[in-house]
PDB file of C-alpha atoms and ligand atoms in Angstrom:
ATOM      1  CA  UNK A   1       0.000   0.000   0.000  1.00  0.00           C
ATOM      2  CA  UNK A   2       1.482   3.113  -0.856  1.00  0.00           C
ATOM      3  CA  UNK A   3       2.430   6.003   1.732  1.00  0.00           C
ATOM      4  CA  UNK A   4       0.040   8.829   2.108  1.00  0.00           C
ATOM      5  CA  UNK A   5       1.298  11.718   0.041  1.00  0.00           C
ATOM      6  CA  UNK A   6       2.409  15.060   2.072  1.00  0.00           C
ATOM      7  CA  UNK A   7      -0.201  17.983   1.237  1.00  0.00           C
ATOM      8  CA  UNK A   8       2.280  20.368   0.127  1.00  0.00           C
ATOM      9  CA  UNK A   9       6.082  21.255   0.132  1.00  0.00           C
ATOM     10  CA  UNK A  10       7.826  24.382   2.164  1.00  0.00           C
ATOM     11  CA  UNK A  11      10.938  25.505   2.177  1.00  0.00           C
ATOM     12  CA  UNK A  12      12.140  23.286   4.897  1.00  0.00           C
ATOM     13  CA  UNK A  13      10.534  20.314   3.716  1.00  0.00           C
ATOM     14  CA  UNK A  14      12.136  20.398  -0.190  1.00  0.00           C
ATOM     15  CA  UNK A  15      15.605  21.113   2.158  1.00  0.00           C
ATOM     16  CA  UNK A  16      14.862  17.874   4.641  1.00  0.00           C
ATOM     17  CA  UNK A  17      14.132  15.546   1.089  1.00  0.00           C
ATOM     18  CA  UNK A  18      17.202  17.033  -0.204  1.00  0.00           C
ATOM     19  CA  UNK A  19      19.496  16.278   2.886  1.00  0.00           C
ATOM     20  CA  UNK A  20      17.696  12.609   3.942  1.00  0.00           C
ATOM     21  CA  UNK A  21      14.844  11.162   2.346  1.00  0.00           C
ATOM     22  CA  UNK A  22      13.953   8.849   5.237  1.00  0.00           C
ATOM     23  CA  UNK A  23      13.990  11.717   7.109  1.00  0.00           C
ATOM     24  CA  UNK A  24      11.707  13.511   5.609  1.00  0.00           C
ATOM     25  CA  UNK A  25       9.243  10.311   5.714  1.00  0.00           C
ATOM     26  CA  UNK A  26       9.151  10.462   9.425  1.00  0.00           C
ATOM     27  CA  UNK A  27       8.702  14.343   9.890  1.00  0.00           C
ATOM     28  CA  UNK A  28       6.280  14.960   6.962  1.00  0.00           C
ATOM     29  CA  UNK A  29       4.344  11.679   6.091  1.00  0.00           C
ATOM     30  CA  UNK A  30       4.365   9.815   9.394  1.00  0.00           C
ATOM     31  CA  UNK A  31       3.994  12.618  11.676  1.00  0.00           C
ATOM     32  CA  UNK A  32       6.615  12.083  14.196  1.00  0.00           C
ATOM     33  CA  UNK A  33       6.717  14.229  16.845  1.00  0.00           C
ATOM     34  CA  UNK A  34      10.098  16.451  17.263  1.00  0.00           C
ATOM     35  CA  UNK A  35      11.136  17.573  20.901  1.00  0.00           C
ATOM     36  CA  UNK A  36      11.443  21.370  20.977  1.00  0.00           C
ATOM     37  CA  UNK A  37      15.083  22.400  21.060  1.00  0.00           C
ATOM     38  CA  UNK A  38      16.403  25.820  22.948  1.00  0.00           C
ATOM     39  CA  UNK A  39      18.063  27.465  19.542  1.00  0.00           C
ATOM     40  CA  UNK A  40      14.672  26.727  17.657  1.00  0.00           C
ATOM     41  CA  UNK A  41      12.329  28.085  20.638  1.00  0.00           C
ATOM     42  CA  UNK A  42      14.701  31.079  20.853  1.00  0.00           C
ATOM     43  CA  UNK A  43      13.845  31.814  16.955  1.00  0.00           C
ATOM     44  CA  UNK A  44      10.234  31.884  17.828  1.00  0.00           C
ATOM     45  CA  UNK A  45      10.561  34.006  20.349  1.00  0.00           C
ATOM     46  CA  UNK A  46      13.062  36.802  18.629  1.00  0.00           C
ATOM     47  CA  UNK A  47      10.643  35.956  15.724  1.00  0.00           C
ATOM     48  CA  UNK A  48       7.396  36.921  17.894  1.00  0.00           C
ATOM     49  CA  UNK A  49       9.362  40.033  18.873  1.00  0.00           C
ATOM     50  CA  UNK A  50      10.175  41.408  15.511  1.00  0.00           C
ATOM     51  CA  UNK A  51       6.752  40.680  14.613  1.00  0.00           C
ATOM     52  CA  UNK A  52       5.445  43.056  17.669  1.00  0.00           C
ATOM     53  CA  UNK A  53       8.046  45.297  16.543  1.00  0.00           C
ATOM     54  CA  UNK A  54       6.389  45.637  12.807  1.00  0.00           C
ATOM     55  CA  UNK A  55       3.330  46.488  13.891  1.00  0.00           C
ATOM     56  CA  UNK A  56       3.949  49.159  15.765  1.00  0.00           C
ATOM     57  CA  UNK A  57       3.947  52.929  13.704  1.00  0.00           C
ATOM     58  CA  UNK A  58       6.896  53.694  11.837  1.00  0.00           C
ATOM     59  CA  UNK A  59       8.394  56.312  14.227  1.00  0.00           C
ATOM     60  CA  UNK A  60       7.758  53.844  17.172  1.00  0.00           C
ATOM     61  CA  UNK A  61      10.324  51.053  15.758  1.00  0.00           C
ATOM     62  CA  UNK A  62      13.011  51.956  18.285  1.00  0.00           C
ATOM     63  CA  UNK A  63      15.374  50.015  20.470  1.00  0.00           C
ATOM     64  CA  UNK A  64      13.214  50.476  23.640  1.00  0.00           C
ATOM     65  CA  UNK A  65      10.752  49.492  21.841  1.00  0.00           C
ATOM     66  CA  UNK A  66      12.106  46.023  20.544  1.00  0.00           C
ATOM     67  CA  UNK A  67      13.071  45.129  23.783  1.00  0.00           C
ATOM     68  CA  UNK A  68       9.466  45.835  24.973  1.00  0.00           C
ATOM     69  CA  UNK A  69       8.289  43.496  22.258  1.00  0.00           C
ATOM     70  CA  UNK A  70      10.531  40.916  23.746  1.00  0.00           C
ATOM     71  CA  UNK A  71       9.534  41.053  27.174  1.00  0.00           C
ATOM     72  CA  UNK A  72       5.427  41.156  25.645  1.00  0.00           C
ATOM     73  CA  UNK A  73       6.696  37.853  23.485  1.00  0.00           C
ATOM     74  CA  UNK A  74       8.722  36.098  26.633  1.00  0.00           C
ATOM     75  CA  UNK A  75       5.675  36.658  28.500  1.00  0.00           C
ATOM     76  CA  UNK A  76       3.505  34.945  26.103  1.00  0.00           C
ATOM     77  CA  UNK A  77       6.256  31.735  25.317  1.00  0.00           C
ATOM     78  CA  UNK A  78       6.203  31.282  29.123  1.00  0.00           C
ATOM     79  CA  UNK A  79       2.900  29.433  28.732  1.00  0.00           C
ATOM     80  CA  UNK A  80       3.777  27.891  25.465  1.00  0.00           C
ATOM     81  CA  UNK A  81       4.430  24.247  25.593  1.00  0.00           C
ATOM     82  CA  UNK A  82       6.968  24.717  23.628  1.00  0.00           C
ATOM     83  CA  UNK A  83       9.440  26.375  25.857  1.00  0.00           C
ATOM     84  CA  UNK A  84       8.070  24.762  29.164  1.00  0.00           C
ATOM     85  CA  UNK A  85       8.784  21.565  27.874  1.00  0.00           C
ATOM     86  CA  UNK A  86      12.768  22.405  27.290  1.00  0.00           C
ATOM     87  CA  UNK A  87      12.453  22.733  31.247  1.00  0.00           C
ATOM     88  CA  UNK A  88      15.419  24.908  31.228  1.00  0.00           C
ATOM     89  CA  UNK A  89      16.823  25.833  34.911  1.00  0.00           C
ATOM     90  CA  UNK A  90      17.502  28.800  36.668  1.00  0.00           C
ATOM     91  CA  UNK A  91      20.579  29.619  34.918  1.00  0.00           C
ATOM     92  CA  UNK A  92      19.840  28.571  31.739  1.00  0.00           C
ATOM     93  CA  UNK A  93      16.863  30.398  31.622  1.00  0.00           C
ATOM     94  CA  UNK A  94      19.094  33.503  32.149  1.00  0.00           C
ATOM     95  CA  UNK A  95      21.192  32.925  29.110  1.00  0.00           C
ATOM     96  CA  UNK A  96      18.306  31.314  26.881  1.00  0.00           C
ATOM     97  CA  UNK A  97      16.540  34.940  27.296  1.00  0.00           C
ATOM     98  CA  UNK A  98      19.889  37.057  27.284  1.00  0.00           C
ATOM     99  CA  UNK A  99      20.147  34.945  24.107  1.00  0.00           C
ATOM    100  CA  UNK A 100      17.419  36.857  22.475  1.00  0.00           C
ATOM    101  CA  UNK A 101      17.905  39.923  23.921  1.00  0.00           C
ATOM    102  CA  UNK A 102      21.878  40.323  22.183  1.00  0.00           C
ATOM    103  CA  UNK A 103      19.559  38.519  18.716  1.00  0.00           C
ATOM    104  CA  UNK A 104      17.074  41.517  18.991  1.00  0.00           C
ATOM    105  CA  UNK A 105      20.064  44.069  19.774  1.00  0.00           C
ATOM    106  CA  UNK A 106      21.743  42.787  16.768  1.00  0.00           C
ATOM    107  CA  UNK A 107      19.171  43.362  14.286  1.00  0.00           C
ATOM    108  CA  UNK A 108      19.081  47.058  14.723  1.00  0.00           C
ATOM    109  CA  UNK A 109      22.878  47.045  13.394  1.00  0.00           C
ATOM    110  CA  UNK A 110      21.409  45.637  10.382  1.00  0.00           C
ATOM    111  CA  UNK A 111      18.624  47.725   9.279  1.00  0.00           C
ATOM    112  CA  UNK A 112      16.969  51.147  10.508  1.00  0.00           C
ATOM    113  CA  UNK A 113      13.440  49.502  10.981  1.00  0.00           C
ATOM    114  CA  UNK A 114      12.151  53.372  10.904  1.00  0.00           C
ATOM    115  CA  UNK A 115      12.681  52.995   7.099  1.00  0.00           C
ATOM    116  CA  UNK A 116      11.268  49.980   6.339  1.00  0.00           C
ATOM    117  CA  UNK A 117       7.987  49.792   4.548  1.00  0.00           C
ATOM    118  CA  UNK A 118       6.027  46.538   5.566  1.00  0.00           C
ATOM    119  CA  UNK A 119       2.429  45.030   3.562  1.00  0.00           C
ATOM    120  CA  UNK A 120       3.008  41.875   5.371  1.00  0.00           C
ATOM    121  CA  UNK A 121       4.152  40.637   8.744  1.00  0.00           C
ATOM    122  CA  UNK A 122       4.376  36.583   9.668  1.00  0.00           C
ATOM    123  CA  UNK A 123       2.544  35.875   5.819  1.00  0.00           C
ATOM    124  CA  UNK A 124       1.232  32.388   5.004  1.00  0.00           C
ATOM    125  CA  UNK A 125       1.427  31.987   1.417  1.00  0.00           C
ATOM    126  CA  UNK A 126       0.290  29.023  -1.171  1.00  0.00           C
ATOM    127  CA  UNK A 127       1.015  28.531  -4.486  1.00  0.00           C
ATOM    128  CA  UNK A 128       0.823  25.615  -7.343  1.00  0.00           C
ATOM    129  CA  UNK A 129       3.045  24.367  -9.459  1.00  0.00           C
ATOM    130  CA  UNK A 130       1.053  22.020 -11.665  1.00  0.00           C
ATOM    131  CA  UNK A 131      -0.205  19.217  -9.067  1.00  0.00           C
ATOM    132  CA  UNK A 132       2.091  20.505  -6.837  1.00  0.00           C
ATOM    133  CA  UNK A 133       1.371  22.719  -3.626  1.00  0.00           C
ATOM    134  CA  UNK A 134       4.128  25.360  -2.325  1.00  0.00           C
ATOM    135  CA  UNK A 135       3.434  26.830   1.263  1.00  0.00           C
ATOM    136  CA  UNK A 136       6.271  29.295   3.014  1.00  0.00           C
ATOM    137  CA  UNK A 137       5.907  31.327   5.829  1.00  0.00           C
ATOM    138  CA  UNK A 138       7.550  34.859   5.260  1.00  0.00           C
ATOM    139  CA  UNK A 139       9.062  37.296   8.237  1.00  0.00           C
ATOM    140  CA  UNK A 140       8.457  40.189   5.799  1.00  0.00           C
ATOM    141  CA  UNK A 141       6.748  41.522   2.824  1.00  0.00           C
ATOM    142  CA  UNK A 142       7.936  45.168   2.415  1.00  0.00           C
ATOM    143  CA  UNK A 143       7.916  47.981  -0.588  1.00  0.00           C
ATOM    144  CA  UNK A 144      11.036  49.399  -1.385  1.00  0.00           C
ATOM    145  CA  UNK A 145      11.574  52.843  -2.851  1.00  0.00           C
ATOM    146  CA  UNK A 146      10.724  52.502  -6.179  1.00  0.00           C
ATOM    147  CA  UNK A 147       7.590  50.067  -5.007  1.00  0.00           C
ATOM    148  CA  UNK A 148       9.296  46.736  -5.372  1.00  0.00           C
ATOM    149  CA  UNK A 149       8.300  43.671  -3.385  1.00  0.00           C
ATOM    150  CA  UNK A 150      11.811  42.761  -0.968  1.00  0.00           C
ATOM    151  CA  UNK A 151      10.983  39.246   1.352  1.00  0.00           C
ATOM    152  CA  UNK A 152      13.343  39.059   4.392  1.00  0.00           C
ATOM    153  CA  UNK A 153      13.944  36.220   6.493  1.00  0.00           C
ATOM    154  CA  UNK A 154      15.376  36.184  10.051  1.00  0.00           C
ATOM    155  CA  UNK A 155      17.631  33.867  10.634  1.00  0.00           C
ATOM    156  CA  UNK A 156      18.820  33.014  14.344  1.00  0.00           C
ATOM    157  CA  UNK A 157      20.736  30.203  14.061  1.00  0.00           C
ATOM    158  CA  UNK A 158      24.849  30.810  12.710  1.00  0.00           C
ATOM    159  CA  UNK A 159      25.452  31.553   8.836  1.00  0.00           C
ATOM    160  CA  UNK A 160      25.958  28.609   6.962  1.00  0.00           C
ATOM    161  CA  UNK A 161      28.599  27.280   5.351  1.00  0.00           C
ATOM    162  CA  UNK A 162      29.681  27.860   2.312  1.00  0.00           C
ATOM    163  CA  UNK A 163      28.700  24.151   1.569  1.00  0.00           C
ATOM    164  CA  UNK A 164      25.317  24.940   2.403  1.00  0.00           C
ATOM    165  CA  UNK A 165      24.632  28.459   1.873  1.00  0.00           C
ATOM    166  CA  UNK A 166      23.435  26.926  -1.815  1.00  0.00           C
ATOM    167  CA  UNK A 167      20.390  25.229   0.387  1.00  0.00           C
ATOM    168  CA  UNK A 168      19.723  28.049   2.292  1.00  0.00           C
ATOM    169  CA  UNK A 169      19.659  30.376  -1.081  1.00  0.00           C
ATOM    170  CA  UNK A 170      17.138  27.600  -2.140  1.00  0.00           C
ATOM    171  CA  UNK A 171      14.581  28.714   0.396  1.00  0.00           C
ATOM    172  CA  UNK A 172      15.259  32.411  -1.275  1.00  0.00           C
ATOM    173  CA  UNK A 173      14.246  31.310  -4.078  1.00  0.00           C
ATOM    174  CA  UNK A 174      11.015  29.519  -3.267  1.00  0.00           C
ATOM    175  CA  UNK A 175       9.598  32.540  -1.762  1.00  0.00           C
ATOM    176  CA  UNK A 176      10.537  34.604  -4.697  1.00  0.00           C
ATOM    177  CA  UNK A 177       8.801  32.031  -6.664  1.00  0.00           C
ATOM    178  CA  UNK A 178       5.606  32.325  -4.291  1.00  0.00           C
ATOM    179  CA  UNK A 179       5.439  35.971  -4.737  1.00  0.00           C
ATOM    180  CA  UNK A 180       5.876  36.251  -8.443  1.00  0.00           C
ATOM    181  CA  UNK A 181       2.835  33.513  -8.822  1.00  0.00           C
ATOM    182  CA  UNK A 182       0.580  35.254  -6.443  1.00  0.00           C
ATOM    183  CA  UNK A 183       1.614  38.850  -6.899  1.00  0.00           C
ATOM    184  CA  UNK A 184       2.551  38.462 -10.616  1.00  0.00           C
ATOM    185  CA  UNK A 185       5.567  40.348  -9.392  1.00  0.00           C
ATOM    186  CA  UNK A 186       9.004  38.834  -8.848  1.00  0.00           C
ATOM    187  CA  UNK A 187      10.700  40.762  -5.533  1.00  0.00           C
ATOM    188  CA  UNK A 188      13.302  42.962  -6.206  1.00  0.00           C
ATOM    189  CA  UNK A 189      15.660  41.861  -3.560  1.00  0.00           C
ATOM    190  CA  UNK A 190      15.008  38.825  -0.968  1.00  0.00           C
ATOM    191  CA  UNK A 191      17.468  38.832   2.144  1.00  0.00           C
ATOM    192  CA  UNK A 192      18.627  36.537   5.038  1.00  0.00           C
ATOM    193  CA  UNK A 193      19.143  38.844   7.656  1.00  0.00           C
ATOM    194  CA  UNK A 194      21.535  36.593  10.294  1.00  0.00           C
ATOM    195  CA  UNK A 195      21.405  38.092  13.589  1.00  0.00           C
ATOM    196  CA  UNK A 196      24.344  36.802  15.501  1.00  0.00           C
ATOM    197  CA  UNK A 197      26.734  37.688  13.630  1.00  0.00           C
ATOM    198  CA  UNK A 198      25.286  40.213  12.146  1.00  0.00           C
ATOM    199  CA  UNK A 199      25.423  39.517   8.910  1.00  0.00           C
ATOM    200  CA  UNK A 200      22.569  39.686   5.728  1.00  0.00           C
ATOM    201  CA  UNK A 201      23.009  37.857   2.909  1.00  0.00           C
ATOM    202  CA  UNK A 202      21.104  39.625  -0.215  1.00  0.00           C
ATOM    203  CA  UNK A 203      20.408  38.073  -3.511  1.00  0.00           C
ATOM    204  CA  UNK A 204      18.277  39.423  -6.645  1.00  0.00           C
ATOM    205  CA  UNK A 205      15.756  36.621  -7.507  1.00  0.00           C
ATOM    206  CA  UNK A 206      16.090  36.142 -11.566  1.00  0.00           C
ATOM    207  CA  UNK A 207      13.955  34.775 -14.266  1.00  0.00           C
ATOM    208  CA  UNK A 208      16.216  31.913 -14.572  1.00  0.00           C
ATOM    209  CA  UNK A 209      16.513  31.316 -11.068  1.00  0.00           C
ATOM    210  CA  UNK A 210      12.842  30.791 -10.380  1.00  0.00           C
ATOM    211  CA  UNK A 211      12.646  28.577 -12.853  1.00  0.00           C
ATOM    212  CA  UNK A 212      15.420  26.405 -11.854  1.00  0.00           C
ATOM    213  CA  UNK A 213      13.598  26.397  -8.663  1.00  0.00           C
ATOM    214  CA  UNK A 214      10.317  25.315 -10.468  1.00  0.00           C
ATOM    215  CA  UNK A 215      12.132  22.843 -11.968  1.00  0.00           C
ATOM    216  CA  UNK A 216      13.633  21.693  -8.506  1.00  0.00           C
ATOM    217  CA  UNK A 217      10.999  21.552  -6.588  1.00  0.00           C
ATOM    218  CA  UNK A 218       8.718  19.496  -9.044  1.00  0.00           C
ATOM    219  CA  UNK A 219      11.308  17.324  -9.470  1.00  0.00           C
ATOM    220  CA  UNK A 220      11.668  16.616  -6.325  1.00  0.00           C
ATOM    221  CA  UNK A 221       7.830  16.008  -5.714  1.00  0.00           C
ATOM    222  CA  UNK A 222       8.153  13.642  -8.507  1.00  0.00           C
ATOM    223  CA  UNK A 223      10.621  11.343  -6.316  1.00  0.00           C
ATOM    224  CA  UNK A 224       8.545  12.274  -3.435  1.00  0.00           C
ATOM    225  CA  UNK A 225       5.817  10.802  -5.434  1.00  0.00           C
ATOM    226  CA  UNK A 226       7.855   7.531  -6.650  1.00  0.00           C
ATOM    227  CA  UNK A 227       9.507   6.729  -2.921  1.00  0.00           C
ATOM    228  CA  UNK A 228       5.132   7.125  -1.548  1.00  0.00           C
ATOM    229  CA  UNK A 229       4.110   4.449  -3.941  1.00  0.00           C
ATOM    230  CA  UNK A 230       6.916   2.416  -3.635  1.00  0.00           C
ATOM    231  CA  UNK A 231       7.312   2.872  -0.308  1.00  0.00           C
ATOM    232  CA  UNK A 232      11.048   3.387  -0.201  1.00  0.00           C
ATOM    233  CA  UNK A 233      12.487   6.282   1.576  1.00  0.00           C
ATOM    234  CA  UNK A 234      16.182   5.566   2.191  1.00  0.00           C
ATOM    235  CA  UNK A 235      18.341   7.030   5.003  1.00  0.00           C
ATOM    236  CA  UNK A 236      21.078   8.942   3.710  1.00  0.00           C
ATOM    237  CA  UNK A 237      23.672   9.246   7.142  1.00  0.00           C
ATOM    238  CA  UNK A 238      25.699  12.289   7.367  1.00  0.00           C
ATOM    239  CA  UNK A 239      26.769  15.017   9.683  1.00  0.00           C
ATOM    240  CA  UNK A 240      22.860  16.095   9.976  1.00  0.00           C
ATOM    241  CA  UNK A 241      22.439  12.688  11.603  1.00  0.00           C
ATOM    242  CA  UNK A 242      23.698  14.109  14.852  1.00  0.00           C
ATOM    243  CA  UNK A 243      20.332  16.685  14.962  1.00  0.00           C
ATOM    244  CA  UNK A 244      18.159  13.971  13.683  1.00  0.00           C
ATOM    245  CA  UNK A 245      15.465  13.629  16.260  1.00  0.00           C
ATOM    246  CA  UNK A 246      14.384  10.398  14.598  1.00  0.00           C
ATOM    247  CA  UNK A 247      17.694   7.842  15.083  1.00  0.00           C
ATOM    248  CA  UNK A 248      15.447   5.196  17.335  1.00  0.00           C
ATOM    249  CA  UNK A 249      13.550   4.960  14.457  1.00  0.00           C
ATOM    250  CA  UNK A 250      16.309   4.808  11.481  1.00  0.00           C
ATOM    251  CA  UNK A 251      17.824   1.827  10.169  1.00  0.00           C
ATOM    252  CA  UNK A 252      21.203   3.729   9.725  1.00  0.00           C
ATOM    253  CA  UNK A 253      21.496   3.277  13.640  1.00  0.00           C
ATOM    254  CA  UNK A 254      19.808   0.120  14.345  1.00  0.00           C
ATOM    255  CA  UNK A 255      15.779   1.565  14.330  1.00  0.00           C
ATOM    256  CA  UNK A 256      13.326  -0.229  12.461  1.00  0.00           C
ATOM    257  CA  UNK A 257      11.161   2.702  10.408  1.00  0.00           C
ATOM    258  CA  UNK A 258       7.674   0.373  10.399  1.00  0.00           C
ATOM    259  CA  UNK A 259       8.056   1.062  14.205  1.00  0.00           C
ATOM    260  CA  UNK A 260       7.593   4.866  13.382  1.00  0.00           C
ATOM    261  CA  UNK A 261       3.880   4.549  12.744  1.00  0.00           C
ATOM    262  CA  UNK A 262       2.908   3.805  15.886  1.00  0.00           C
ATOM    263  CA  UNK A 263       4.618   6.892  16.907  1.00  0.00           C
ATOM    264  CA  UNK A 264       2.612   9.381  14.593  1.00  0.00           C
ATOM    265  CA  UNK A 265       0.692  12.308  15.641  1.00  0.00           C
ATOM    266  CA  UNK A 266      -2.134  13.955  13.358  1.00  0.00           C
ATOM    267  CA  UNK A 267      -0.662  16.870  12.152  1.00  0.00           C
ATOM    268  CA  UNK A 268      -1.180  20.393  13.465  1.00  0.00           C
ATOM    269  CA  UNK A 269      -4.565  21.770  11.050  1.00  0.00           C
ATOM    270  CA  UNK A 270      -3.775  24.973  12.410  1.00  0.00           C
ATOM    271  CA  UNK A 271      -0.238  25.018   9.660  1.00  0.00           C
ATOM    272  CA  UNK A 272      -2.694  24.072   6.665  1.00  0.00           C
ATOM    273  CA  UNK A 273      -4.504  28.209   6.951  1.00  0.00           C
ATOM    274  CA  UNK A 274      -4.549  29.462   3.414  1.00  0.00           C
ATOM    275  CA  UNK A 275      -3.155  32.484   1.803  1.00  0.00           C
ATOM    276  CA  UNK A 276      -3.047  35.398   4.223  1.00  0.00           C
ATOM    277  CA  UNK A 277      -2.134  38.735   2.483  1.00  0.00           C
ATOM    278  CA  UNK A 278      -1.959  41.656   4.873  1.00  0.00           C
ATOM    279  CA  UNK A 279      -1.985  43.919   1.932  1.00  0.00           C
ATOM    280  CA  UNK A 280      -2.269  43.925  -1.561  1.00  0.00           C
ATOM    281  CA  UNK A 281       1.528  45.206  -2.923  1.00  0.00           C
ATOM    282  CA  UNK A 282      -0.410  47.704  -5.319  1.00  0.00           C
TER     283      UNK A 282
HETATM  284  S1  LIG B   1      19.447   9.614  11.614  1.00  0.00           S
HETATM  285 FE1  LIG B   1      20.432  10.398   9.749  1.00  0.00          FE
HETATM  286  S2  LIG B   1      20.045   8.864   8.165  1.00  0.00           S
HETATM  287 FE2  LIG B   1      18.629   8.459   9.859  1.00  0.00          FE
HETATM  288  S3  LIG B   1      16.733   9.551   9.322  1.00  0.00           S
HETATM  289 FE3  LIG B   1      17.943  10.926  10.602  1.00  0.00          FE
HETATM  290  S4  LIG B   1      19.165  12.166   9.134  1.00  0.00           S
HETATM  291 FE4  LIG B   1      18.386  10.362   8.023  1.00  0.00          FE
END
């Protein structure tokens, strides 16, 4: 009987196929659940932050103000499950929150946010691609000067290596493809903005780059397709392995996958909301 086919692909999803098929079977077809890790939780909450931040007036986007946000946003994680169950002590609750303070400080060293012209904030988009459904989430729609769409995306974790900066690009490229098929305008600019360091990473999304990720990404839905019916998603060990929150179940280190499907959750409705422009980029 063949496997259940995923309802759509994301960013991260085309990036976990890429990386480890097998892997991508247990997070995206069976359902497994993932225990919430401190760097992750920590992007949520400088996420939730910025977010605040965006909504305020554009006078308002100060320093204070950011670090208002933050405290508004720890407030509301305190409750989530998400950061209760990383049961963090006394002391590592300390740094996990001075953390995300030095993230937030960091942005402004990137950007004036007084300047910044946002139509969307936290936007769920979905596209198609023949058969195929695309769904990213992006940080921020804005309008630059001359009224051209630019999509940034926070990024909390370190900037990748130049191995894998190509992957992360990837995910660029997909939301530039989401906003040229439901805009019918390809962005001017897309940028990574890394926070630690601080460093942004800026690329101009090109006719020939959205299509090679049109081509990527319905290639890969094609194998995605072949390994459902056939039932064959292979591991594919590597560094990543050491992350994987699914090794009991992998063959790779002595799991048995079947085993996996007892372990599945139903998956969360509340990622499946449609298209949710803020504002029309006019
Ligand atoms: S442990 Fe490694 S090989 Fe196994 S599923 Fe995870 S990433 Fe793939």
């Amino acid at each position: 009987m063949a496997l259940e086919l995923p309802y759509s692909l994301s960013p991260s999803k085309v990036s976990t196929f890429t990386d480890c098929a097998l892997a991508f079977r247990f997070s995206s077809i069976d359902h497994l659940p993932e225990p919430p890790s401190a760097p992750a939780t920590k992007g949520t909450l400088v996420h939730a932050a910025l977010e605040r931040l965006f909504v305020l007036p554009a006078e308002q986007r100060t320093m204070p103000a950011a670090l208002t946000a933050l405290d508004q946003a720890i407030d509301v994680i305190r409750d989530d499950p998400e950061f209760i169950e990383l049961d963090l002590d006394d002391t590592a609750e300390v740094a996990f929150l001075d953390d995300a303070e030095q993230l937030v400080r960091r942005y402004f060293e990137l950007e004036d946010p007084t300047t910044i012209t946002p139509i969307g904030i936290e936007l769920k988009l979905e596209a198609s691609v023949g058969d195929l459904r695309l769904r990213g989430i992006i940080d921020r729609l804005e309008l630059d000067a001359d009224g051209g769409l630019v999509v940034t995306d926070y990024k909390t974790g370190k900037v990748p290596h130049q191995n894998y900066e190509q992957g992360k690009l990837g995910g660029v490229h997909f939301y530039a493809l989401l906003c040229e098929r439901l805009f019918g305008q390809r962005p001017a600019k897309v940028q990574l903005l890394y926070l630690a360091e601080p460093v942004a990473i800026i690329t101009t999304p090109t006719e020939q780059s959205i299509r090679g990720l049109e081509r990527k990404v319905s290639a890969i839905w094609t194998a995605v397709e072949r390994a459902c019916t056939a039932e064959d998603f292979r591991p594919r060990p590597s560094k990543l392995c050491d992350w994987c929150a699914f090794q009991a179940y992998c063959p790779a280190f002595g799991g048995d996958p079947d085993s996996a499907k007892a372990a599945s959750i139903q998956p969360d409705s509340t990622k499946d909301v449609p298209v949710d422009l803020v504002a029309s980029p006019g």
